[in-house]
Amino acid sequence: MDLIVQKIIKLLSCFIIDKNKRVTFRKKWLVNNKTKEYGAKVANNILSLLSLESDTPQLDILKENLRVIEIETFSYCNRQCWFCPNSFIDRHTLNILMDENLYLKILNELKEIDYKDIITFSRYNEPFADRIILKRLKQARNILPKVQLYTHSNGDYLTKNYLDEIARAGLNTLKWQYYLQKNEEFNPEKILNNMDKRIKNLNLTYEIINKDSNSVNLKVNYPNIDIEYQALNFAQNGCNRGDTLDTISAYDRKSPCYVPFEALYIDYNGKVMPCCNLRSDIEAHNSFIMGDANKQTLAEIFTSNKMVNLRRNLIGNSKKIAPCNSCSFGTWKQLKCMENVYVK
């Protein structure tokens, strides 16, 4: 294993917060024969994501690395939550649909790489507010039969009949969110009682996964979709959404961020962002528009110099560029998949 690969392995290990696990991770990848070959493959693949002149074809880089793509099929949201930029950006007066030809273009580009991972539909809209989501789910399921279709929702539009339609359209996973008002106390018992009523309104049952001072998580028993109903105390664990919210404390970020290594986020207008916390309708985030899916392929955008330079800044344990330097998103789960597989 050459020196460059060894350096990449060490960079990857920086995502593991626990020191002992980090050391074990390095030893297993650099010494253990069972993981050496795979480690070299992963390291060289990461190197292609950090190279301005990679010899690896763009489509191959996209296929090997893209694990999440978020598509905003329309603009409308019915809420203006205090922990979201929709509290000051108008997403409720009009509903602008993503052009269907653009949506199909995105799906067909994913088909070209035999994409099997996650498509999620929850950017800064409420995905169930417009029933066009049923058509979009069916199109995704038909073009990409192996893909995992996922979304968050505030649940305001859910009825049992609508949920059944969503299931038939092909959704695999739903993260149903319970949101508190600004300055509302996070009271787990009160929240659980309210969640209980909403679930019973759908004639469904549930099991408690977790209940503590900052979160309540329920598994909703529904046979056709994996549903988790979740309440989080955003006053304690919220993110400032690209330094746009003064209601959530800024964070001094030096730890790595892996999101632009494996994800793309496409706004309803086709503009592509590197992270769920950045959006094209905020002027301060305009420099983080990585490309335009109307005019470029996903592979071109994912391998662009702009994406490479962003990854180079985010991969180390050094101070990040603004607004990433104040972001707390993802600091608790970086490379958990590698930690779980290789550190045991």
mmCIF file of C-alpha atoms in Angstrom:
data_model
loop_
_atom_site.group_PDB
_atom_site.id
_atom_site.type_symbol
_atom_site.label_atom_id
_atom_site.label_comp_id
_atom_site.label_asym_id
_atom_site.label_seq_id
_atom_site.Cartn_x
_atom_site.Cartn_y
_atom_site.Cartn_z
ATOM 1 C CA MET A 1 0.000 0.000 0.000
ATOM 2 C CA ASP A 2 1.606 3.249 -1.136
ATOM 3 C CA LEU A 3 2.128 6.363 0.955
ATOM 4 C CA ILE A 4 -0.798 8.256 -0.600
ATOM 5 C CA VAL A 5 -3.232 5.470 0.259
ATOM 6 C CA GLN A 6 -1.918 5.368 3.827
ATOM 7 C CA LYS A 7 -2.518 9.103 4.154
ATOM 8 C CA ILE A 8 -6.077 8.732 2.869
ATOM 9 C CA ILE A 9 -6.728 5.958 5.402
ATOM 10 C CA LYS A 10 -5.528 8.279 8.163
ATOM 11 C CA LEU A 11 -7.752 11.051 6.857
ATOM 12 C CA LEU A 12 -10.724 8.691 6.862
ATOM 13 C CA SER A 13 -9.994 7.730 10.442
ATOM 14 C CA CYS A 14 -10.346 11.389 11.448
ATOM 15 C CA PHE A 15 -14.111 10.975 11.139
ATOM 16 C CA ILE A 16 -14.110 8.552 14.094
ATOM 17 C CA ILE A 17 -14.417 10.612 17.258
ATOM 18 C CA ASP A 18 -13.317 7.988 19.798
ATOM 19 C CA LYS A 19 -9.491 7.860 19.917
ATOM 20 C CA ASN A 20 -9.181 4.133 20.694
ATOM 21 C CA LYS A 21 -11.576 3.204 17.886
ATOM 22 C CA ARG A 22 -9.705 5.536 15.554
ATOM 23 C CA VAL A 23 -6.400 3.774 16.284
ATOM 24 C CA THR A 24 -8.021 0.355 15.831
ATOM 25 C CA PHE A 25 -9.537 1.489 12.536
ATOM 26 C CA ARG A 26 -6.113 2.524 11.199
ATOM 27 C CA LYS A 27 -4.420 -0.688 12.308
ATOM 28 C CA LYS A 28 -7.051 -2.921 10.744
ATOM 29 C CA TRP A 29 -6.956 -1.114 7.414
ATOM 30 C CA LEU A 30 -3.201 -0.724 7.258
ATOM 31 C CA VAL A 31 -2.130 -4.074 8.761
ATOM 32 C CA ASN A 32 -4.925 -6.653 8.643
ATOM 33 C CA ASN A 33 -4.683 -8.602 5.377
ATOM 34 C CA LYS A 34 -8.453 -9.066 5.229
ATOM 35 C CA THR A 35 -9.072 -5.339 4.972
ATOM 36 C CA LYS A 36 -5.890 -4.208 3.200
ATOM 37 C CA GLU A 37 -7.193 -4.808 -0.297
ATOM 38 C CA TYR A 38 -10.586 -3.255 0.381
ATOM 39 C CA GLY A 39 -8.943 -0.416 2.288
ATOM 40 C CA ALA A 40 -6.764 0.367 -0.709
ATOM 41 C CA LYS A 41 -9.824 0.385 -2.973
ATOM 42 C CA VAL A 42 -11.761 2.736 -0.696
ATOM 43 C CA ALA A 43 -8.736 4.974 -0.175
ATOM 44 C CA ASN A 44 -8.091 5.286 -3.902
ATOM 45 C CA ASN A 45 -11.773 5.995 -4.423
ATOM 46 C CA ILE A 46 -11.676 8.784 -1.831
ATOM 47 C CA LEU A 47 -8.566 10.088 -3.557
ATOM 48 C CA SER A 48 -10.567 10.395 -6.796
ATOM 49 C CA LEU A 49 -13.067 12.583 -4.912
ATOM 50 C CA LEU A 50 -10.232 14.868 -3.835
ATOM 51 C CA SER A 51 -8.445 15.048 -7.172
ATOM 52 C CA LEU A 52 -8.847 17.942 -9.604
ATOM 53 C CA GLU A 53 -7.579 15.744 -12.451
ATOM 54 C CA SER A 54 -8.783 12.232 -11.678
ATOM 55 C CA ASP A 55 -8.212 9.489 -14.256
ATOM 56 C CA THR A 56 -11.393 7.729 -13.095
ATOM 57 C CA PRO A 57 -14.409 8.333 -15.377
ATOM 58 C CA GLN A 58 -16.985 10.718 -13.942
ATOM 59 C CA LEU A 59 -19.791 8.159 -14.068
ATOM 60 C CA ASP A 60 -17.670 5.621 -12.191
ATOM 61 C CA ILE A 61 -16.949 8.156 -9.438
ATOM 62 C CA LEU A 62 -20.655 8.950 -9.134
ATOM 63 C CA LYS A 63 -21.603 5.266 -9.074
ATOM 64 C CA GLU A 64 -19.035 4.337 -6.430
ATOM 65 C CA ASN A 65 -19.814 7.219 -4.082
ATOM 66 C CA LEU A 66 -23.346 8.604 -4.374
ATOM 67 C CA ARG A 67 -25.444 7.196 -1.536
ATOM 68 C CA VAL A 68 -28.078 9.904 -0.971
ATOM 69 C CA ILE A 69 -29.804 12.232 -3.400
ATOM 70 C CA GLU A 70 -32.444 14.665 -2.168
ATOM 71 C CA ILE A 71 -34.906 15.988 -4.732
ATOM 72 C CA GLU A 72 -37.264 18.876 -4.004
ATOM 73 C CA THR A 73 -40.180 18.119 -6.319
ATOM 74 C CA PHE A 74 -41.962 21.386 -5.479
ATOM 75 C CA SER A 75 -41.394 24.463 -3.339
ATOM 76 C CA TYR A 76 -44.411 24.701 -0.998
ATOM 77 C CA CYS A 77 -44.313 24.246 2.769
ATOM 78 C CA ASN A 78 -47.346 24.841 4.985
ATOM 79 C CA ARG A 79 -45.280 25.750 8.063
ATOM 80 C CA GLN A 80 -42.853 28.483 9.040
ATOM 81 C CA CYS A 81 -40.965 26.772 11.872
ATOM 82 C CA TRP A 82 -38.608 28.820 14.054
ATOM 83 C CA PHE A 83 -35.715 26.378 13.499
ATOM 84 C CA CYS A 84 -36.001 26.554 9.692
ATOM 85 C CA PRO A 85 -35.133 29.325 7.189
ATOM 86 C CA ASN A 86 -38.743 29.073 5.971
ATOM 87 C CA SER A 87 -39.474 31.248 8.998
ATOM 88 C CA PHE A 88 -38.160 34.206 6.961
ATOM 89 C CA ILE A 89 -38.226 32.889 3.370
ATOM 90 C CA ASP A 90 -41.639 32.687 1.725
ATOM 91 C CA ARG A 91 -42.342 29.082 0.793
ATOM 92 C CA HIS A 92 -46.102 29.226 1.464
ATOM 93 C CA THR A 93 -47.535 31.849 -0.901
ATOM 94 C CA LEU A 94 -46.819 29.958 -4.132
ATOM 95 C CA ASN A 95 -46.088 26.377 -5.069
ATOM 96 C CA ILE A 96 -43.531 26.022 -7.864
ATOM 97 C CA LEU A 97 -43.226 22.506 -9.254
ATOM 98 C CA MET A 98 -39.916 21.080 -10.387
ATOM 99 C CA ASP A 99 -40.105 20.676 -14.157
ATOM 100 C CA GLU A 100 -41.126 17.084 -14.910
ATOM 101 C CA ASN A 101 -38.553 16.770 -17.688
ATOM 102 C CA LEU A 102 -35.836 17.742 -15.217
ATOM 103 C CA TYR A 103 -37.095 15.203 -12.683
ATOM 104 C CA LEU A 104 -37.088 12.433 -15.287
ATOM 105 C CA LYS A 105 -33.636 13.512 -16.479
ATOM 106 C CA ILE A 106 -32.329 13.084 -12.921
ATOM 107 C CA LEU A 107 -33.924 9.647 -12.565
ATOM 108 C CA ASN A 108 -32.573 8.446 -15.898
ATOM 109 C CA GLU A 109 -29.061 9.613 -15.024
ATOM 110 C CA LEU A 110 -29.352 7.580 -11.822
ATOM 111 C CA LYS A 111 -30.548 4.601 -13.862
ATOM 112 C CA GLU A 112 -27.383 4.893 -15.926
ATOM 113 C CA ILE A 113 -25.319 4.051 -12.820
ATOM 114 C CA ASP A 114 -27.798 1.403 -11.585
ATOM 115 C CA TYR A 115 -28.501 3.513 -8.506
ATOM 116 C CA LYS A 116 -29.882 1.476 -5.583
ATOM 117 C CA ASP A 117 -29.441 3.768 -2.604
ATOM 118 C CA ILE A 118 -31.571 6.562 -1.111
ATOM 119 C CA ILE A 119 -33.737 9.131 -2.846
ATOM 120 C CA THR A 120 -35.350 11.478 -0.360
ATOM 121 C CA PHE A 121 -37.964 14.108 -1.149
ATOM 122 C CA SER A 122 -37.783 16.446 1.851
ATOM 123 C CA ARG A 123 -35.730 19.560 1.181
ATOM 124 C CA TYR A 124 -37.486 22.711 2.417
ATOM 125 C CA ASN A 125 -40.969 21.747 1.263
ATOM 126 C CA GLU A 126 -43.636 19.581 2.855
ATOM 127 C CA PRO A 127 -43.553 16.618 0.460
ATOM 128 C CA PHE A 128 -47.159 15.497 1.084
ATOM 129 C CA ALA A 129 -48.674 18.974 0.614
ATOM 130 C CA ASP A 130 -49.119 18.351 -3.123
ATOM 131 C CA ARG A 131 -50.398 15.014 -4.397
ATOM 132 C CA ILE A 132 -47.934 15.249 -7.280
ATOM 133 C CA ILE A 133 -45.690 13.329 -4.880
ATOM 134 C CA LEU A 134 -47.672 10.168 -5.722
ATOM 135 C CA LYS A 135 -46.772 10.466 -9.403
ATOM 136 C CA ARG A 136 -43.146 11.305 -8.581
ATOM 137 C CA LEU A 137 -42.845 8.274 -6.303
ATOM 138 C CA LYS A 138 -44.295 5.981 -8.974
ATOM 139 C CA GLN A 139 -41.927 7.382 -11.599
ATOM 140 C CA ALA A 140 -38.935 6.823 -9.336
ATOM 141 C CA ARG A 141 -40.072 3.288 -8.500
ATOM 142 C CA ASN A 142 -40.627 2.412 -12.191
ATOM 143 C CA ILE A 143 -37.298 3.787 -13.418
ATOM 144 C CA LEU A 144 -35.265 2.694 -10.379
ATOM 145 C CA PRO A 145 -36.943 -0.443 -8.977
ATOM 146 C CA LYS A 146 -34.129 -1.163 -6.478
ATOM 147 C CA VAL A 147 -33.912 2.335 -4.998
ATOM 148 C CA GLN A 148 -34.837 3.216 -1.402
ATOM 149 C CA LEU A 149 -37.496 5.957 -1.419
ATOM 150 C CA TYR A 150 -37.444 7.993 1.792
ATOM 151 C CA THR A 151 -38.846 11.234 3.126
ATOM 152 C CA HIS A 152 -39.417 13.386 6.183
ATOM 153 C CA SER A 153 -42.836 14.948 6.765
ATOM 154 C CA ASN A 154 -44.599 17.053 9.373
ATOM 155 C CA GLY A 155 -47.583 14.723 8.939
ATOM 156 C CA ASP A 156 -50.127 17.521 8.632
ATOM 157 C CA TYR A 157 -51.647 16.090 5.445
ATOM 158 C CA LEU A 158 -51.583 12.431 6.447
ATOM 159 C CA THR A 159 -54.773 10.412 6.534
ATOM 160 C CA LYS A 160 -54.993 6.637 6.529
ATOM 161 C CA ASN A 161 -56.186 6.627 2.905
ATOM 162 C CA TYR A 162 -53.415 9.011 1.802
ATOM 163 C CA LEU A 163 -50.824 6.915 3.650
ATOM 164 C CA ASP A 164 -52.063 3.817 1.811
ATOM 165 C CA GLU A 165 -51.736 5.642 -1.518
ATOM 166 C CA ILE A 166 -48.211 6.723 -0.636
ATOM 167 C CA ALA A 167 -47.327 3.120 0.175
ATOM 168 C CA ARG A 168 -48.742 1.867 -3.128
ATOM 169 C CA ALA A 169 -46.743 4.552 -4.952
ATOM 170 C CA GLY A 170 -43.548 3.006 -3.600
ATOM 171 C CA LEU A 171 -42.307 4.870 -0.513
ATOM 172 C CA ASN A 172 -40.074 2.673 1.674
ATOM 173 C CA THR A 173 -39.359 4.859 4.692
ATOM 174 C CA LEU A 174 -41.068 7.792 6.389
ATOM 175 C CA LYS A 175 -39.566 9.903 9.171
ATOM 176 C CA TRP A 176 -42.640 11.625 10.634
ATOM 177 C CA GLN A 177 -41.620 14.732 12.585
ATOM 178 C CA TYR A 178 -43.286 16.267 15.638
ATOM 179 C CA TYR A 179 -42.358 19.951 15.849
ATOM 180 C CA LEU A 180 -42.576 22.294 18.851
ATOM 181 C CA GLN A 181 -43.389 25.976 18.812
ATOM 182 C CA LYS A 182 -40.677 28.518 19.587
ATOM 183 C CA ASN A 183 -39.925 28.619 23.331
ATOM 184 C CA GLU A 184 -42.217 25.646 23.956
ATOM 185 C CA GLU A 185 -40.804 23.426 26.688
ATOM 186 C CA PHE A 186 -39.678 19.982 25.582
ATOM 187 C CA ASN A 187 -41.907 17.894 27.836
ATOM 188 C CA PRO A 188 -41.531 14.199 26.847
ATOM 189 C CA GLU A 189 -44.748 13.069 28.553
ATOM 190 C CA LYS A 190 -46.869 15.795 26.978
ATOM 191 C CA ILE A 191 -45.262 15.204 23.587
ATOM 192 C CA LEU A 192 -45.832 11.455 23.799
ATOM 193 C CA ASN A 193 -49.484 12.038 24.654
ATOM 194 C CA ASN A 194 -49.924 14.280 21.589
ATOM 195 C CA MET A 195 -48.077 11.828 19.349
ATOM 196 C CA ASP A 196 -50.268 9.024 20.653
ATOM 197 C CA LYS A 197 -53.413 10.929 19.600
ATOM 198 C CA ARG A 198 -52.090 11.604 16.104
ATOM 199 C CA ILE A 199 -51.155 7.977 15.537
ATOM 200 C CA LYS A 200 -54.567 6.797 16.768
ATOM 201 C CA ASN A 201 -56.215 9.235 14.334
ATOM 202 C CA LEU A 202 -54.680 7.069 11.607
ATOM 203 C CA ASN A 203 -56.003 3.906 13.297
ATOM 204 C CA LEU A 204 -52.451 2.704 13.855
ATOM 205 C CA THR A 205 -50.457 1.516 16.861
ATOM 206 C CA TYR A 206 -46.855 2.088 17.900
ATOM 207 C CA GLU A 207 -43.944 1.060 20.095
ATOM 208 C CA ILE A 208 -41.663 3.403 22.042
ATOM 209 C CA ILE A 209 -38.075 3.268 20.765
ATOM 210 C CA ASN A 210 -36.708 6.025 22.987
ATOM 211 C CA LYS A 211 -37.972 8.716 25.361
ATOM 212 C CA ASP A 212 -35.625 11.112 27.165
ATOM 213 C CA SER A 213 -35.214 14.802 27.972
ATOM 214 C CA ASN A 214 -34.355 15.758 24.378
ATOM 215 C CA SER A 215 -36.089 13.225 22.121
ATOM 216 C CA VAL A 216 -39.052 10.915 21.706
ATOM 217 C CA ASN A 217 -38.913 8.195 19.044
ATOM 218 C CA LEU A 218 -41.771 5.863 18.173
ATOM 219 C CA LYS A 219 -41.981 3.001 15.696
ATOM 220 C CA VAL A 220 -45.380 3.163 14.040
ATOM 221 C CA ASN A 221 -46.807 -0.248 13.206
ATOM 222 C CA TYR A 222 -47.717 -0.014 9.540
ATOM 223 C CA PRO A 223 -47.032 -3.001 7.269
ATOM 224 C CA ASN A 224 -46.171 -1.221 4.019
ATOM 225 C CA ILE A 225 -43.801 1.577 5.061
ATOM 226 C CA ASP A 226 -41.118 1.745 7.737
ATOM 227 C CA ILE A 227 -42.389 4.701 9.818
ATOM 228 C CA GLU A 228 -40.609 6.400 12.695
ATOM 229 C CA TYR A 229 -42.381 9.238 14.499
ATOM 230 C CA GLN A 230 -39.796 11.549 16.032
ATOM 231 C CA ALA A 231 -39.733 14.595 18.296
ATOM 232 C CA LEU A 232 -36.415 16.377 18.809
ATOM 233 C CA ASN A 233 -35.475 19.236 21.085
ATOM 234 C CA PHE A 234 -34.035 21.577 18.475
ATOM 235 C CA ALA A 235 -33.148 24.116 21.146
ATOM 236 C CA GLN A 236 -30.509 21.599 22.285
ATOM 237 C CA ASN A 237 -29.548 19.685 19.163
ATOM 238 C CA GLY A 238 -30.668 21.878 16.280
ATOM 239 C CA CYS A 239 -28.448 23.164 13.472
ATOM 240 C CA ASN A 240 -28.160 26.814 12.444
ATOM 241 C CA ARG A 241 -28.847 25.871 8.815
ATOM 242 C CA GLY A 242 -25.810 27.334 7.148
ATOM 243 C CA ASP A 243 -25.477 30.199 9.613
ATOM 244 C CA THR A 244 -28.940 31.588 8.792
ATOM 245 C CA LEU A 245 -30.644 31.149 12.185
ATOM 246 C CA ASP A 246 -29.785 33.190 15.250
ATOM 247 C CA THR A 247 -32.306 31.118 17.230
ATOM 248 C CA ILE A 248 -29.796 28.236 17.331
ATOM 249 C CA SER A 249 -26.301 28.701 18.697
ATOM 250 C CA ALA A 250 -23.387 28.590 16.292
ATOM 251 C CA TYR A 251 -20.835 25.820 16.616
ATOM 252 C CA ASP A 252 -17.051 26.052 16.256
ATOM 253 C CA ARG A 253 -16.581 23.354 13.641
ATOM 254 C CA LYS A 254 -13.178 21.735 13.189
ATOM 255 C CA SER A 255 -14.263 18.092 12.829
ATOM 256 C CA PRO A 256 -14.572 16.674 9.284
ATOM 257 C CA CYS A 257 -17.765 16.584 7.271
ATOM 258 C CA TYR A 258 -18.405 13.686 4.905
ATOM 259 C CA VAL A 259 -21.716 14.827 3.397
ATOM 260 C CA PRO A 260 -20.376 16.176 0.039
ATOM 261 C CA PHE A 261 -18.501 12.893 -0.447
ATOM 262 C CA GLU A 262 -21.699 10.865 -0.769
ATOM 263 C CA ALA A 263 -24.695 13.149 -1.330
ATOM 264 C CA LEU A 264 -26.325 15.661 -3.676
ATOM 265 C CA TYR A 265 -29.252 17.984 -2.877
ATOM 266 C CA ILE A 266 -31.350 19.342 -5.733
ATOM 267 C CA ASP A 267 -33.680 22.298 -5.206
ATOM 268 C CA TYR A 268 -36.977 22.586 -7.088
ATOM 269 C CA ASN A 269 -35.278 24.974 -9.566
ATOM 270 C CA GLY A 270 -32.592 22.409 -10.467
ATOM 271 C CA LYS A 271 -29.778 24.062 -8.543
ATOM 272 C CA VAL A 272 -27.560 21.498 -6.834
ATOM 273 C CA MET A 273 -26.278 21.992 -3.284
ATOM 274 C CA PRO A 274 -23.642 19.941 -1.409
ATOM 275 C CA CYS A 275 -25.553 19.747 1.881
ATOM 276 C CA CYS A 276 -29.119 19.743 3.213
ATOM 277 C CA ASN A 277 -28.394 22.888 5.244
ATOM 278 C CA LEU A 278 -27.561 25.010 2.197
ATOM 279 C CA ARG A 279 -30.165 26.235 -0.268
ATOM 280 C CA SER A 280 -30.154 28.172 -3.510
ATOM 281 C CA ASP A 281 -32.862 30.656 -2.465
ATOM 282 C CA ILE A 282 -30.604 32.158 0.228
ATOM 283 C CA GLU A 283 -28.253 34.764 -1.215
ATOM 284 C CA ALA A 284 -25.514 34.015 1.319
ATOM 285 C CA HIS A 285 -25.453 30.399 0.076
ATOM 286 C CA ASN A 286 -25.185 31.229 -3.637
ATOM 287 C CA SER A 287 -21.460 30.504 -3.728
ATOM 288 C CA PHE A 288 -22.301 26.938 -2.638
ATOM 289 C CA ILE A 289 -24.442 26.222 -5.690
ATOM 290 C CA MET A 290 -22.416 23.357 -7.149
ATOM 291 C CA GLY A 291 -24.184 23.289 -10.501
ATOM 292 C CA ASP A 292 -27.471 23.265 -12.382
ATOM 293 C CA ALA A 293 -29.076 19.900 -13.142
ATOM 294 C CA ASN A 294 -31.009 21.546 -15.986
ATOM 295 C CA LYS A 295 -27.756 22.133 -17.865
ATOM 296 C CA GLN A 296 -25.253 19.641 -16.436
ATOM 297 C CA THR A 297 -25.218 15.954 -15.627
ATOM 298 C CA LEU A 298 -25.085 14.762 -12.029
ATOM 299 C CA ALA A 299 -21.703 13.187 -12.760
ATOM 300 C CA GLU A 300 -20.301 16.497 -14.023
ATOM 301 C CA ILE A 301 -21.514 18.308 -10.920
ATOM 302 C CA PHE A 302 -20.388 15.613 -8.457
ATOM 303 C CA THR A 303 -16.851 15.554 -9.898
ATOM 304 C CA SER A 304 -16.513 19.289 -10.541
ATOM 305 C CA ASN A 305 -13.564 21.305 -9.237
ATOM 306 C CA LYS A 306 -15.975 23.210 -7.022
ATOM 307 C CA MET A 307 -17.055 20.008 -5.253
ATOM 308 C CA VAL A 308 -13.471 18.758 -5.016
ATOM 309 C CA ASN A 309 -12.252 21.975 -3.411
ATOM 310 C CA LEU A 310 -15.108 21.899 -0.905
ATOM 311 C CA ARG A 311 -14.291 18.293 0.053
ATOM 312 C CA ARG A 312 -10.629 19.216 0.491
ATOM 313 C CA ASN A 313 -11.606 21.877 2.992
ATOM 314 C CA LEU A 314 -13.998 19.613 4.911
ATOM 315 C CA ILE A 315 -12.010 16.402 5.229
ATOM 316 C CA GLY A 316 -9.403 17.466 7.798
ATOM 317 C CA ASN A 317 -9.543 18.432 11.475
ATOM 318 C CA SER A 318 -8.953 22.103 10.730
ATOM 319 C CA LYS A 319 -11.186 25.185 10.776
ATOM 320 C CA LYS A 320 -13.769 25.105 8.008
ATOM 321 C CA ILE A 321 -14.851 27.784 5.550
ATOM 322 C CA ALA A 322 -17.974 29.786 6.386
ATOM 323 C CA PRO A 323 -20.743 28.823 6.929
ATOM 324 C CA CYS A 324 -19.469 25.270 7.465
ATOM 325 C CA ASN A 325 -17.285 26.576 10.308
ATOM 326 C CA SER A 326 -20.380 27.144 12.488
ATOM 327 C CA CYS A 327 -22.254 23.957 11.572
ATOM 328 C CA SER A 328 -22.949 21.171 14.071
ATOM 329 C CA PHE A 329 -24.735 18.910 11.574
ATOM 330 C CA GLY A 330 -23.462 15.344 11.353
ATOM 331 C CA THR A 331 -20.757 15.659 13.993
ATOM 332 C CA TRP A 332 -22.194 12.690 15.898
ATOM 333 C CA LYS A 333 -22.419 10.197 13.039
ATOM 334 C CA GLN A 334 -19.451 10.662 10.738
ATOM 335 C CA LEU A 335 -18.476 7.409 9.061
ATOM 336 C CA LYS A 336 -20.482 5.318 11.525
ATOM 337 C CA CYS A 337 -20.836 2.689 8.821
ATOM 338 C CA MET A 338 -17.063 2.218 8.705
ATOM 339 C CA GLU A 339 -16.773 2.342 12.462
ATOM 340 C CA ASN A 340 -19.389 -0.385 12.871
ATOM 341 C CA VAL A 341 -17.967 -2.658 10.187
ATOM 342 C CA TYR A 342 -14.260 -2.360 10.823
ATOM 343 C CA VAL A 343 -13.988 -1.509 14.507
ATOM 344 C CA LYS A 344 -15.264 -4.477 16.508
#
